[in-house]
Structure formats: C-alpha cells, structure tokens
Coordinates of C-alpha atoms in Angstrom, one line a residue:
Chain A
M309 CA -9.0 10.6 -15.5
K310 CA -12.2 12.0 -16.8
K311 CA -15.5 10.7 -15.4
G312 CA -18.7 9.7 -16.9
D313 CA -19.2 9.9 -20.7
A314 CA -16.0 11.9 -21.0
F315 CA -13.9 8.9 -19.8
E316 CA -11.4 7.9 -22.5
V317 CA -9.0 5.0 -22.7
K318 CA -5.4 5.1 -23.8
D319 CA -3.7 2.4 -25.8
L320 CA -0.4 0.7 -25.5
S321 CA 1.6 0.3 -28.6
E322 CA 0.9 -3.0 -30.3
E323 CA 4.5 -4.0 -29.7
V324 CA 4.2 -3.5 -25.9
Q325 CA 0.7 -5.0 -25.8
A326 CA 2.1 -8.2 -27.4
T327 CA 4.5 -8.7 -24.4
L328 CA 1.6 -9.2 -22.0
P329 CA 1.1 -12.9 -21.3
E330 CA -2.3 -14.4 -20.9
V331 CA -3.1 -15.4 -17.3
Y332 CA -5.8 -17.7 -16.1
V333 CA -6.8 -15.7 -13.1
D334 CA -8.5 -18.7 -11.3
D335 CA -5.0 -20.2 -10.9
L336 CA -4.2 -17.2 -8.7
L337 CA -7.5 -17.1 -6.9
V338 CA -7.1 -20.6 -5.4
S339 CA -4.2 -19.2 -3.4
I340 CA -6.4 -16.7 -1.6
K341 CA -8.3 -17.6 1.5
Y342 CA -11.8 -16.2 2.0
F343 CA -14.7 -16.4 4.4
V344 CA -17.5 -15.9 1.9
D345 CA -20.7 -14.2 3.2
E346 CA -23.2 -16.4 1.5
E347 CA -26.1 -14.2 2.6
E348 CA -25.2 -10.8 1.2
S349 CA -22.9 -9.2 -1.4
H350 CA -20.9 -6.1 -0.3
L351 CA -20.7 -5.0 -3.9
R352 CA -23.5 -3.9 -6.1
I353 CA -24.0 -2.3 -9.5
K354 CA -26.2 0.7 -8.8
D355 CA -27.8 0.8 -12.3
Q356 CA -27.1 -1.7 -15.0
E357 CA -28.3 0.7 -17.6
V358 CA -25.4 2.9 -16.8
C359 CA -23.0 0.0 -17.5
G360 CA -24.9 -0.6 -20.7
R361 CA -23.9 2.8 -22.0
C362 CA -20.4 2.7 -20.6
R363 CA -18.3 2.4 -23.7
H364 CA -15.0 1.1 -22.3
K365 CA -16.0 -0.9 -19.2
P366 CA -12.6 -0.6 -17.5
C367 CA -13.9 -2.6 -14.5
L368 CA -13.6 -5.7 -16.7
Y369 CA -9.8 -5.2 -16.7
F370 CA -8.3 -3.4 -13.8
C371 CA -9.8 -5.5 -10.9
L372 CA -7.1 -7.5 -9.3
V373 CA -9.2 -10.6 -9.1
N374 CA -11.6 -10.3 -12.0
V375 CA -14.7 -9.7 -9.9
Y376 CA -16.5 -8.0 -12.9
T377 CA -17.3 -10.0 -16.0
L378 CA -19.7 -9.4 -18.9
G379 CA -22.6 -11.8 -18.8
S380 CA -24.1 -13.3 -22.0
D381 CA -27.1 -11.0 -21.4
G382 CA -24.7 -8.0 -21.7
K383 CA -25.0 -7.2 -18.0
I384 CA -22.1 -6.8 -15.7
Q385 CA -21.8 -9.7 -13.3
V386 CA -20.3 -9.3 -9.9
A387 CA -18.4 -12.2 -8.3
Y388 CA -18.1 -10.5 -4.9
Q389 CA -16.8 -13.7 -3.4
A390 CA -13.4 -13.2 -5.0
C391 CA -13.1 -9.5 -3.9
V392 CA -10.0 -8.6 -1.9
E393 CA -11.5 -5.4 -0.7
C394 CA -8.9 -3.1 -2.3
G395 CA -11.4 -0.4 -3.2
S396 CA -10.2 0.3 -6.7
C397 CA -13.6 -0.4 -8.4
R398 CA -15.4 2.1 -6.1
V399 CA -13.2 5.0 -7.2
G400 CA -12.2 3.6 -10.6
C401 CA -15.7 3.2 -12.2
P402 CA -16.0 6.2 -14.5
Y403 CA -19.7 6.5 -13.5
E404 CA -19.3 5.9 -9.8
N405 CA -21.8 3.1 -10.4
I406 CA -20.5 0.6 -7.9
D407 CA -22.0 0.5 -4.4
W408 CA -19.0 -0.6 -2.3
A409 CA -19.1 -1.5 1.4
L410 CA -16.9 -3.5 3.6
P411 CA -18.0 -7.1 4.1
R412 CA -19.7 -7.8 7.4
G413 CA -17.3 -8.4 10.2
G414 CA -15.4 -11.7 9.9
F415 CA -16.2 -12.1 6.2
G416 CA -14.2 -11.5 3.1
V417 CA -10.6 -12.0 2.3
A418 CA -8.4 -13.5 5.0
Y419 CA -4.8 -13.2 3.9
K420 CA -2.6 -16.0 5.3
F421 CA 0.7 -14.3 4.4
G422 CA 0.2 -10.7 3.4
Chain B
M997 CA -31.2 0.1 25.6
S998 CA -31.1 2.3 28.7
T999 CA -28.1 4.5 29.5
N1000 CA -26.7 2.4 32.2
E1001 CA -26.4 -0.6 29.8
K1002 CA -24.3 1.3 27.4
I1003 CA -21.0 -0.4 26.6
R1004 CA -18.3 2.1 27.5
F1005 CA -14.6 2.3 27.0
D1006 CA -12.1 5.0 27.7
A1007 CA -11.0 4.8 24.1
I1008 CA -11.9 3.0 20.9
V1009 CA -9.5 2.2 18.1
V1010 CA -10.9 1.3 14.7
G1011 CA -8.6 -1.2 13.0
A1012 CA -6.0 -3.5 14.5
G1013 CA -3.2 -2.7 12.0
L1014 CA 0.1 -1.1 12.5
A1015 CA -1.3 2.3 13.6
G1016 CA -4.3 0.9 15.5
S1017 CA -2.4 -1.5 17.7
A1018 CA 0.3 1.0 18.4
A1019 CA -2.4 3.5 19.6
A1020 CA -4.0 0.8 21.7
M1021 CA -0.7 -0.3 23.2
V1022 CA 0.2 3.2 24.4
M1023 CA -3.3 3.9 25.8
A1024 CA -3.7 0.6 27.6
R1025 CA -0.2 1.0 29.1
A1026 CA -1.3 4.3 30.5
G1027 CA -4.2 2.5 32.2
L1028 CA -7.0 3.3 29.8
N1029 CA -9.7 0.8 29.1
V1030 CA -9.3 0.3 25.3
A1031 CA -11.4 -1.4 22.7
L1032 CA -9.5 -2.4 19.6
I1033 CA -12.0 -3.3 16.9
E1034 CA -10.9 -5.4 13.9
R1035 CA -13.2 -6.3 11.0
G1036 CA -11.1 -9.4 10.0
R1037 CA -11.2 -12.7 11.9
K1038 CA -7.7 -11.9 13.1
P1039 CA -5.6 -8.8 12.9
G1040 CA -3.5 -8.6 9.7
G1041 CA -5.9 -10.7 7.6
K1042 CA -6.9 -7.7 5.5
N1043 CA -3.4 -6.3 5.0
Y1044 CA -1.0 -6.8 2.2
F1045 CA 2.3 -5.0 1.6
G1046 CA 5.8 -5.4 0.0
G1047 CA 7.5 -5.5 2.4
A1048 CA 9.7 -4.6 5.2
I1049 CA 9.1 -3.1 8.6
Y1050 CA 11.4 -0.5 10.1
T1051 CA 12.5 -1.1 13.7
H1052 CA 13.0 2.5 14.7
A1053 CA 9.2 2.9 14.8
I1054 CA 8.6 -0.4 16.6
Q1055 CA 11.2 0.5 19.2
E1056 CA 9.6 3.8 20.0
V1057 CA 6.4 2.0 21.0
L1058 CA 8.0 -1.2 22.3
P1059 CA 11.6 -0.7 23.4
D1060 CA 12.1 -4.4 24.3
F1061 CA 10.5 -5.6 21.1
M1062 CA 13.3 -8.1 20.2
E1063 CA 12.7 -9.9 23.5
R1064 CA 9.1 -10.4 22.5
R1065 CA 10.1 -12.5 19.5
P1066 CA 8.5 -10.6 16.6
P1067 CA 7.7 -12.9 13.7
F1068 CA 10.2 -11.2 11.4
E1069 CA 11.4 -12.8 8.3
R1070 CA 15.0 -12.0 7.2
P1071 CA 16.7 -8.7 8.2
V1072 CA 17.3 -6.3 5.3
T1073 CA 21.1 -6.6 5.0
E1074 CA 21.2 -5.6 1.3
A1075 CA 19.0 -2.9 -0.2
G1076 CA 18.8 -0.8 -3.3
F1077 CA 17.6 -0.5 -6.9
W1078 CA 17.5 -2.9 -9.8
F1079 CA 17.1 -1.5 -13.2
L1080 CA 15.6 -3.9 -15.8
S1081 CA 15.8 -3.2 -19.5
S1082 CA 13.5 -4.6 -22.2
D1083 CA 16.3 -6.6 -23.8
G1084 CA 16.7 -8.6 -20.6
G1085 CA 19.4 -6.5 -18.9
L1086 CA 19.7 -6.0 -15.2
T1087 CA 21.8 -3.3 -13.5
K1088 CA 21.9 -3.4 -9.7
M1089 CA 22.6 -0.5 -7.4
M1090 CA 22.8 -2.1 -4.0
T1091 CA 24.2 -1.2 -0.6
S1092 CA 25.1 -3.6 2.2
G1093 CA 27.3 -3.5 5.3
G1094 CA 27.6 -0.3 7.2
K1095 CA 24.2 0.7 8.7
L1096 CA 22.6 -2.4 7.2
A1097 CA 24.8 -4.6 9.4
N1098 CA 23.2 -3.2 12.6
E1099 CA 21.9 -5.6 15.1
P1100 CA 18.9 -5.6 15.5
A1101 CA 18.5 -4.5 11.8
D1102 CA 17.0 -1.2 10.8
A1103 CA 14.4 -3.1 8.8
Y1104 CA 13.1 -6.7 8.6
M1105 CA 11.2 -8.4 5.9
A1106 CA 7.8 -9.4 7.2
L1107 CA 4.4 -10.8 6.2
R1108 CA 1.5 -8.9 7.5
A1109 CA -0.8 -11.8 8.5
T1110 CA 1.8 -12.9 11.1
F1111 CA 3.3 -9.6 12.0
D1112 CA 0.1 -7.6 12.6
L1113 CA -1.2 -10.5 14.7
W1114 CA 1.8 -10.3 16.9
W1115 CA 1.6 -6.5 17.0
A1116 CA -2.0 -6.7 18.2
E1117 CA -1.0 -9.3 20.8
Q1118 CA 1.4 -6.8 22.3
A1119 CA -1.5 -4.4 22.7
Q1120 CA -3.6 -7.1 24.3
K1121 CA -0.7 -7.8 26.7
E1122 CA -0.9 -4.2 27.8
G1123 CA -4.6 -4.8 28.5
A1124 CA -6.3 -3.6 25.3
F1125 CA -9.5 -5.5 24.5
L1126 CA -9.5 -6.9 21.0
I1127 CA -12.9 -7.2 19.3
P1128 CA -12.5 -9.1 16.0
K1129 CA -15.0 -9.9 13.3
T1130 CA -16.6 -6.5 13.7
T1131 CA -17.0 -3.8 11.1
V1132 CA -17.5 -0.2 12.3
T1133 CA -20.2 1.4 10.1
D1134 CA -20.7 4.8 11.6
F1135 CA -20.1 7.1 14.6
I1136 CA -22.2 8.1 17.5
R1137 CA -22.1 11.9 17.8
A1138 CA -23.0 14.2 20.7
E1139 CA -25.3 17.1 20.1
D1140 CA -22.3 19.4 19.5
G1141 CA -21.1 17.0 16.8
R1142 CA -18.3 15.5 18.9
V1143 CA -17.6 11.8 18.4
I1144 CA -18.6 9.8 21.5
G1145 CA -18.6 6.3 20.1
V1146 CA -19.0 4.0 17.1
I1147 CA -21.8 1.9 15.6
T1148 CA -20.7 -1.6 14.5
D1149 CA -22.4 -4.2 12.4
R1150 CA -23.1 -6.4 15.4
P1151 CA -26.6 -6.5 16.9
D1152 CA -26.8 -3.8 19.6
G1153 CA -23.3 -3.0 18.4
E1154 CA -22.9 0.5 19.8
L1155 CA -19.8 1.2 21.7
Y1156 CA -19.2 4.4 23.6
A1157 CA -15.9 6.2 24.4
P1158 CA -14.9 9.9 24.6
V1159 CA -12.2 9.4 22.1
V1160 CA -12.0 7.3 18.9
I1161 CA -8.8 6.7 16.9
I1162 CA -9.6 5.9 13.3
C1163 CA -7.0 3.5 11.8
E1164 CA -9.3 2.1 9.1
G1165 CA -6.7 1.8 6.3
V1166 CA -6.6 3.3 2.9
N1167 CA -10.3 3.1 2.1
N1168 CA -11.1 5.8 4.6
L1169 CA -14.8 5.8 4.4
L1170 CA -15.3 6.6 8.1
T1171 CA -12.8 9.5 7.8
Q1172 CA -14.9 10.8 4.9
K1173 CA -18.1 10.3 6.9
L1174 CA -16.7 12.6 9.6
G1175 CA -16.0 15.3 7.0
L1176 CA -12.2 15.2 7.7
I1177 CA -11.7 15.0 3.9
S1178 CA -14.3 16.1 1.4
H1179 CA -13.7 13.5 -1.3
D1180 CA -13.2 9.8 -1.9
L1181 CA -9.8 8.5 -3.1
V1182 CA -8.7 9.8 -6.5
P1183 CA -7.3 7.1 -8.9
A1184 CA -4.4 9.5 -9.9
H1185 CA -3.2 9.5 -6.3
Q1186 CA -3.5 5.8 -5.5
A1187 CA -1.0 3.1 -6.5
L1188 CA -2.5 -0.4 -6.8
A1189 CA 0.2 -2.8 -5.5
F1190 CA 0.0 -6.5 -6.1
K1191 CA 2.3 -9.4 -5.5
Q1192 CA 2.8 -13.1 -5.2
V1193 CA 4.3 -14.8 -2.3
L1194 CA 6.3 -17.7 -3.7
S1195 CA 7.6 -20.6 -1.7
L1196 CA 11.2 -21.7 -2.2
P1197 CA 13.7 -23.7 -0.1
M1198 CA 15.8 -21.5 2.2
E1199 CA 19.0 -22.7 0.5
T1200 CA 17.7 -21.9 -2.9
I1201 CA 16.9 -18.3 -1.8
N1202 CA 20.3 -18.0 -0.3
A1203 CA 22.0 -19.3 -3.5
R1204 CA 19.9 -17.2 -6.0
F1205 CA 20.3 -14.0 -4.1
G1206 CA 23.9 -14.5 -3.0
L1207 CA 23.1 -14.6 0.7
P1208 CA 25.3 -16.6 3.2
D1209 CA 22.3 -17.7 5.3
A1210 CA 18.8 -16.8 6.4
Q1211 CA 20.1 -14.0 8.7
H1212 CA 20.8 -12.0 5.5
G1213 CA 18.1 -10.7 3.1
V1214 CA 17.6 -8.5 0.1
A1215 CA 15.1 -5.8 -0.4
A1216 CA 15.1 -4.3 -3.9
S1217 CA 13.0 -1.7 -5.7
V1218 CA 12.8 -2.7 -9.3
L1219 CA 12.6 0.0 -12.0
G1220 CA 12.5 -0.1 -15.8
D1221 CA 10.9 -2.7 -18.0
I1222 CA 8.3 -3.8 -15.5
S1223 CA 5.3 -1.6 -16.0
L1224 CA 5.3 -1.3 -19.8
G1225 CA 6.9 2.1 -19.7
L1226 CA 4.1 3.5 -17.5
P1227 CA 4.6 4.9 -14.0
G1228 CA 5.1 2.0 -11.7
M1229 CA 7.7 0.3 -9.6
G1230 CA 8.5 -3.3 -8.7
F1231 CA 9.8 -4.8 -5.6
I1232 CA 11.4 -8.1 -4.5
Y1233 CA 11.9 -9.1 -0.9
T1234 CA 13.5 -12.3 0.4
N1235 CA 11.7 -13.8 3.3
K1236 CA 13.0 -17.0 5.1
T1237 CA 11.5 -19.6 2.9
T1238 CA 9.4 -17.4 0.6
I1239 CA 9.9 -14.4 -1.6
S1240 CA 7.5 -11.5 -2.1
V1241 CA 7.6 -10.3 -5.7
G1242 CA 5.3 -7.6 -7.0
L1243 CA 4.8 -4.2 -8.3
G1244 CA 2.8 -1.0 -7.8
V1245 CA 1.2 0.8 -10.7
M1246 CA -0.9 4.0 -10.4
L1247 CA -4.5 3.1 -10.4
E1248 CA -5.4 5.7 -12.9
T1249 CA -2.9 4.1 -15.3
L1250 CA -4.3 0.7 -14.9
I1251 CA -7.8 2.0 -15.5
E1252 CA -7.0 4.2 -18.5
Y1253 CA -4.9 1.6 -20.3
R1254 CA -7.3 -1.2 -19.2
L1255 CA -4.5 -3.3 -17.9
K1256 CA -5.1 -6.6 -16.1
P1257 CA -2.8 -6.4 -13.1
Y1258 CA -2.2 -10.1 -13.0
E1259 CA -0.9 -9.9 -16.6
V1260 CA 1.5 -7.1 -15.8
L1261 CA 2.7 -9.1 -12.8
Q1262 CA 3.2 -12.2 -14.8
R1263 CA 5.1 -10.3 -17.5
Y1264 CA 7.4 -9.0 -14.7
L1265 CA 7.9 -12.5 -13.3
Q1266 CA 8.9 -13.7 -16.8
H1267 CA 11.5 -11.0 -17.4
P1268 CA 14.8 -12.8 -18.2
A1269 CA 16.4 -11.2 -15.1
I1270 CA 13.6 -12.2 -12.7
A1271 CA 12.5 -15.6 -14.0
P1272 CA 15.5 -17.5 -12.8
L1273 CA 15.0 -16.0 -9.3
V1274 CA 11.4 -17.2 -9.0
E1275 CA 11.7 -20.4 -11.0
G1276 CA 10.0 -23.3 -9.3
G1277 CA 8.5 -21.1 -6.6
Q1278 CA 5.2 -22.4 -5.5
L1279 CA 2.4 -19.8 -5.3
L1280 CA 1.3 -19.4 -1.7
E1281 CA -0.7 -16.3 -2.1
Y1282 CA -1.6 -13.6 -4.6
G1283 CA -3.2 -10.4 -3.5
G1284 CA -3.0 -6.6 -3.5
H1285 CA -3.8 -3.4 -1.8
L1286 CA -4.1 0.3 -2.6
I1287 CA -1.3 2.6 -1.4
P1288 CA -2.3 6.2 -0.8
E1289 CA 0.4 8.1 -2.6
G1290 CA -1.3 11.5 -2.8
G1291 CA 1.0 12.8 -0.2
W1292 CA 0.6 16.0 1.8
R1293 CA -2.1 17.4 -0.4
E1294 CA -4.4 14.4 0.0
M1295 CA -4.1 14.2 3.7
P1296 CA -7.3 14.6 5.6
K1297 CA -7.7 16.9 8.6
L1298 CA -6.2 14.7 11.4
Y1299 CA -8.5 15.4 14.2
T1300 CA -11.9 16.7 15.3
G1301 CA -13.7 16.7 18.6
G1302 CA -13.4 13.1 20.0
A1303 CA -11.6 11.6 17.1
M1304 CA -8.2 11.3 15.4
V1305 CA -7.0 9.6 12.2
A1306 CA -3.7 7.7 11.7
G1307 CA -1.9 5.6 9.1
D1308 CA -3.1 4.9 5.6
A1309 CA -6.5 6.4 6.4
A1310 CA -4.6 9.7 6.8
S1311 CA -2.6 9.1 3.6
M1312 CA 0.7 8.8 5.6
V1313 CA 2.9 7.4 3.0
N1314 CA 6.2 8.6 1.5
A1315 CA 6.1 7.0 -1.9
L1316 CA 9.6 7.8 -2.9
H1317 CA 11.2 6.2 0.2
W1318 CA 8.7 3.3 0.5
E1319 CA 7.8 4.5 4.0
G1320 CA 4.3 4.1 5.4
T1321 CA 4.4 1.4 8.0
N1322 CA 6.8 3.4 10.2
M1323 CA 4.6 6.5 9.9
A1324 CA 1.5 4.5 10.8
I1325 CA 3.2 3.2 13.9
I1326 CA 4.5 6.6 15.0
A1327 CA 1.2 8.3 14.2
G1328 CA -0.7 5.7 16.1
K1329 CA 1.5 6.2 19.1
V1330 CA 1.2 10.0 19.1
A1331 CA -2.6 9.7 18.7
G1332 CA -2.6 7.3 21.6
E1333 CA -0.5 9.6 23.8
T1334 CA -2.8 12.5 22.9
A1335 CA -5.8 10.5 24.0
V1336 CA -4.1 9.9 27.3
V1337 CA -3.5 13.6 27.7
A1338 CA -7.1 14.3 26.9
H1339 CA -8.1 11.9 29.6
Q1340 CA -5.8 13.6 32.1
R1341 CA -7.5 16.9 31.3
G1342 CA -10.9 15.4 31.0
D1343 CA -11.3 17.3 27.8
F1344 CA -11.7 15.7 24.4
S1345 CA -12.4 18.8 22.4
E1346 CA -10.9 19.5 19.0
Q1347 CA -8.6 22.0 20.8
T1348 CA -7.1 19.4 23.0
L1349 CA -6.7 16.8 20.3
A1350 CA -4.9 19.4 18.2
R1351 CA -1.9 18.2 20.2
Y1352 CA -1.8 15.2 17.9
E1353 CA -1.0 17.3 14.8
E1354 CA 1.3 19.6 16.7
Q1355 CA 3.4 16.6 17.9
L1356 CA 3.5 15.1 14.4
R1357 CA 4.7 18.5 13.1
E1358 CA 7.7 18.3 15.4
G1359 CA 8.6 14.8 14.3
F1360 CA 9.5 13.5 10.9
I1361 CA 6.1 12.5 9.6
L1362 CA 4.5 15.9 8.7
R1363 CA 7.9 17.5 7.9
D1364 CA 8.6 14.7 5.3
M1365 CA 5.0 14.7 4.0
K1366 CA 5.3 18.5 3.4
Q1367 CA 8.7 18.4 1.9
Y1368 CA 7.7 15.7 -0.6
R1369 CA 4.3 17.3 -1.4
N1370 CA 5.2 17.7 -5.1
F1371 CA 6.7 14.3 -5.6
S1372 CA 3.5 12.3 -6.3
K1373 CA 2.8 14.5 -9.2
F1374 CA 6.4 14.4 -10.3
L1375 CA 6.3 10.7 -11.5
D1376 CA 3.1 11.3 -13.4
T1377 CA 4.6 14.2 -15.3
H1378 CA 8.0 12.6 -15.7
P1379 CA 7.4 8.9 -16.7
Q1380 CA 10.9 8.9 -18.2
F1381 CA 12.3 8.1 -14.7
M1382 CA 10.5 4.8 -14.9
D1383 CA 11.5 3.9 -18.4
V1384 CA 14.0 6.0 -20.3
Y1385 CA 16.7 6.4 -17.6
P1386 CA 16.7 2.7 -16.4
S1387 CA 17.2 1.4 -19.9
F1388 CA 19.9 4.1 -20.5
L1389 CA 21.7 3.0 -17.4
N1390 CA 21.7 -0.6 -18.6
D1391 CA 23.1 0.4 -22.0
A1392 CA 25.7 2.7 -20.5
L1393 CA 27.0 0.2 -18.1
G1394 CA 26.7 -2.6 -20.6
N1395 CA 28.9 -0.5 -23.0
F1396 CA 31.3 0.5 -20.3
F1397 CA 32.1 -3.0 -19.2
S1398 CA 32.3 -4.5 -22.7
A1399 CA 35.5 -4.6 -24.7
Y1400 CA 34.2 -4.0 -28.3
G1401 CA 37.7 -3.4 -29.6
K1402 CA 36.7 0.3 -30.2
P1403 CA 38.5 3.4 -29.0
K1404 CA 37.2 4.6 -25.7
R1405 CA 36.4 8.0 -27.1
Q1406 CA 33.9 6.3 -29.4
L1407 CA 32.5 4.2 -26.5
F1408 CA 31.7 7.3 -24.5
K1409 CA 30.2 8.9 -27.6
E1410 CA 27.9 5.9 -27.9
I1411 CA 26.9 6.1 -24.2
Y1412 CA 26.2 9.8 -24.6
G1413 CA 24.3 9.0 -27.8
S1414 CA 22.2 6.3 -26.1
L1415 CA 21.1 9.0 -23.6
T1416 CA 20.4 11.8 -26.1
G1417 CA 18.8 9.4 -28.5
R1418 CA 16.2 8.7 -25.8
R1419 CA 16.0 12.1 -24.3
P1420 CA 17.6 15.4 -25.5
L1421 CA 20.3 16.6 -23.1
F1422 CA 18.6 19.8 -22.2
K1423 CA 15.5 17.8 -21.2
A1424 CA 17.6 15.4 -19.2
V1425 CA 19.1 18.3 -17.3
G1426 CA 15.6 19.7 -16.8
D1427 CA 14.5 16.3 -15.4
I1428 CA 17.2 16.3 -12.9
I1429 CA 16.3 19.8 -11.7
S1430 CA 12.7 19.0 -11.4
M1431 CA 13.4 15.8 -9.6
G1432 CA 15.5 17.9 -7.1
R1433 CA 12.6 20.2 -6.7
A1434 CA 10.1 17.4 -6.1
V1435 CA 12.3 15.8 -3.5
L1436 CA 13.6 18.9 -1.7
G1437 CA 10.2 20.5 -1.8
W1438 CA 11.2 23.8 -3.5

C-alpha cells in the first residue's frame, strides 16, 4: 500500500458490497472487558491538519472496534477506551499520523476468553 | 537510587504469553531468579487467537502437563478445510481418526485468557516471579550497548538482569527499539484476525457438528466465500460450551478496501452454511489480534548482547499451517536454555546468545520459516486460491453427486467447463506449480 498523498483505495464491486450487512458495533463492544485509564489516552492524533487533508480516511473503517470517528467539526475523534491494542492503526494510517503506545500497565483490554 | 538498591534478577522476561512463560519456566527450573513481566492484570488478558494449542510443544517444556490439568477445551479429533461458495454451498475436506485419535490429543481447542494464565502459573510453580500490571517501556543498556535491564512504567520501575528475553507479542516496539529490525510492521504482511466467542449448550454443539460428546471437537479452516473474494481465511473451533468463529484478512486489504472487520465477520456468520451452526449462540466476546504473516523475510535478528526475541515478536508464524503457538513455546524454551548456558559461562555477549539461533536452526522452526519464505507473498499474488478454486470445488462436487439425467461425459465436460470458465487451464496449471514452489521453498 502506498503511503501519504499517494495512498489509493480500491473498490469492491457493487454486487459484493451489497452483501455486507450493517452492524451496530456497540453491540459487540459490550462483550469486551476493559480497565479504562481515565487519566490518559494511549492513542493520539499527531496532527489534525494531516487528517484534514487525508482524502480516504481509512481509519474510520478498518479499526476492529471503531475507535476513530469523524466529529461534527470535521476532526478525527479517538475513543481510545474501546481500543483492543491490536496495532493496526499505527501501521495502517497512510500518514503515520497516529501516536500509538501500550496502555499503562494494568489498563486497557482484558479479554475474558481470548 | 544507589547501586546496592537496584532490583536485580538473573533474567527478565517481557510478556507472560506462550513464549515468555515457557522461557521463564525453563530458567526458573534451572535455578535462575526470574522476573516475568506482564502488562495485563493477568497473563492471557491481552491475547486472542483461533484457536488450538499443539501438545508436542507443551510436552517439550512440561512433560507431565496432562497431570497438571491444563484448561483445555475439546481435543481436536476432526480437522480440515471447509469450502464455502457464494450460492450457499459447503464442501468439507475433513480428517479424523488415525493420528487425531491420539491420547492425549496432538492439539486441543483453548481460550487464551484461561490457558495463558495456567501456563504462567506453571512458570510460577517453578519459582518465576510474576510481575503483572507492568508495561516495559525501554531497556537499560551498558556502555558497550549490551542490554542489562528494563525500564517499566512503574515509579522507580527499573529492573536489572544480565539477560532479557523479549516476548512482547506482535507489536514488537521493544524489538524495534533495540534495532533488531529496522522497520515497523508492514500492513501487507500482517493478517488482522477477529472472531466471536459464542455460547451454546454442549449438546447443541455436539449435535450441530456431529460429535458424540465433549471429548470430540472440530477445528476447521474455512475458505471461499468468506472474505469477499479477497485474501483471507476463516476458522471455526468447537470449545466445550462455546464456539470460536472468525476470520483473518490481510491488514492491507482491509485498509485499501476500507472494509469494516465486524461487517465482514457478520457476513460470514450469516452464510447459509454457517448460520445454522451459530444460531442462538450468545455473544460472550468479540475481539481480534494481528498475526505476523511476513514469514522468514520479516523476522528480526533474534539476539543481541544481553537480549533475545521469541514468539510473535519475532514473526514466528507459519501462516499456511496455522502454526505459531507451538513455535512461540519452543522458541521461548530454547531462549530460556540459552540464558541458562550464558549464566553457566558468565558470558551474556552476542556470541554466547547466538546459540539461541543455532539451536532454532537445528529444530523445525527456522527450517520451516525458511522453506515457506515465499508463501506469504503467494496468496497476495494468487487470490484465486481463496475464491475461484473453492467455488469450483463446490460446483464440481455438486455436479458429481447430482443425477441430472445427463450422460456422464457431459457432466465431466461441465465440471471441466466450470473450472476453465473461471480460470484458463494453463493458468490453473501454473497456479499449482507456483503453489508448489511457495510451499516447498524452491
């Protein structure tokens, strides 16, 4: 995949796209146990201006738990509380614009089954 | 803090997963004073997999493992491939009996939150000191660059040891920090795997999967109409009173097509062949994890002065054979043994720790990793193995076992036509040859 401004998206055929069901992600999130760090976020957008000029904003889609959403002010909002620490956004952001750290010890996702 | 107040261990292990606890077990058993650092509240809490655990690896570290009552789910008594077609078809290629009837079984279904906790407890029983709720953020280095300890996110959280075994998992930021690999993970080489754990009564699981009792279980790799014709592979595992159903798709594919993983998963769960199996299952947990599928070419250097890397952090995964947990355990063990040798020699230099890689070269891990070095690229460049061939197989068998009142010669013509209509014959032959190359490492 190309990085930065050269990043391009690919499209599924309309036929295939139509087979994807709509899912209310909160129904899934309630099944995950977290110890939320109320004091600090382990995820941070480095520069909102970069997000502003990112045409395709893939982070709004590929995150497993929909951490990244577009606010009404046009800025990317980060619901770090829902993060399962998979690391995809760190390496998937075409502009490497996400500061990604592990949560402080004891915080974050705590899978009950795995 | 003055020097005599430094907290010292003989060895530090970063991460109480499969590799880390194996390393800690081996070292503690040999009499070393081992710190086993885990960032979760409990070992296993950060881990997510399909999945099944192979006993050959456990046995190498813990010969009497069955007497220690591992929290296994069902044994894998039936394993193989399911091919789904877009018109709802399902073709199964399963094997059972034979080696799969061994006792104890070669592989057991497991859930990582319980299994990893038990695995770490075995290390603690050998005397390893578990330090949970602690994230390692950096290393302490000697003047010559050798690793002599770790810095954690605890106040005054510096721990010293002449050897550190890094089992930090797929997001190998510490490994990168040490310069053992020069770049962060590459989306083209990572699969993002995600699943749901669904609760169903034991009898329902038995009935739906054709199992006589909870001492029998199915592990299936699911191909075909599950990842929208894009590179990806599904799985379904029967636990005792739950089933684990999910799939892995290359991260780059998810990003470029802007797919929502939970939608792809829901589509899979709604497939006419899957829906009746999961129907009524109560969602106990959704989650996911990256799988490092870059293979041999994406492996970091495995050691440096005072440190070694094992498991997912070292990209020890064989994507074709769904192996990774076994490699993690064996690599953790070999790293632990190497640390013991280093203590005997009183030498923790890079030259001494090179034994770790030498030993891995003699075993299956590095041999397999090298042999399969071309495979991870193979599926990227041959997506037809995920899509065209599974649906052909469904058609072919569907035709073969249907009596349409047509002459058989015509039937075989149709089967042949259903292949060549999807993929010209010369290309199909080419596919088989390149698959052979990818698997045999030519």
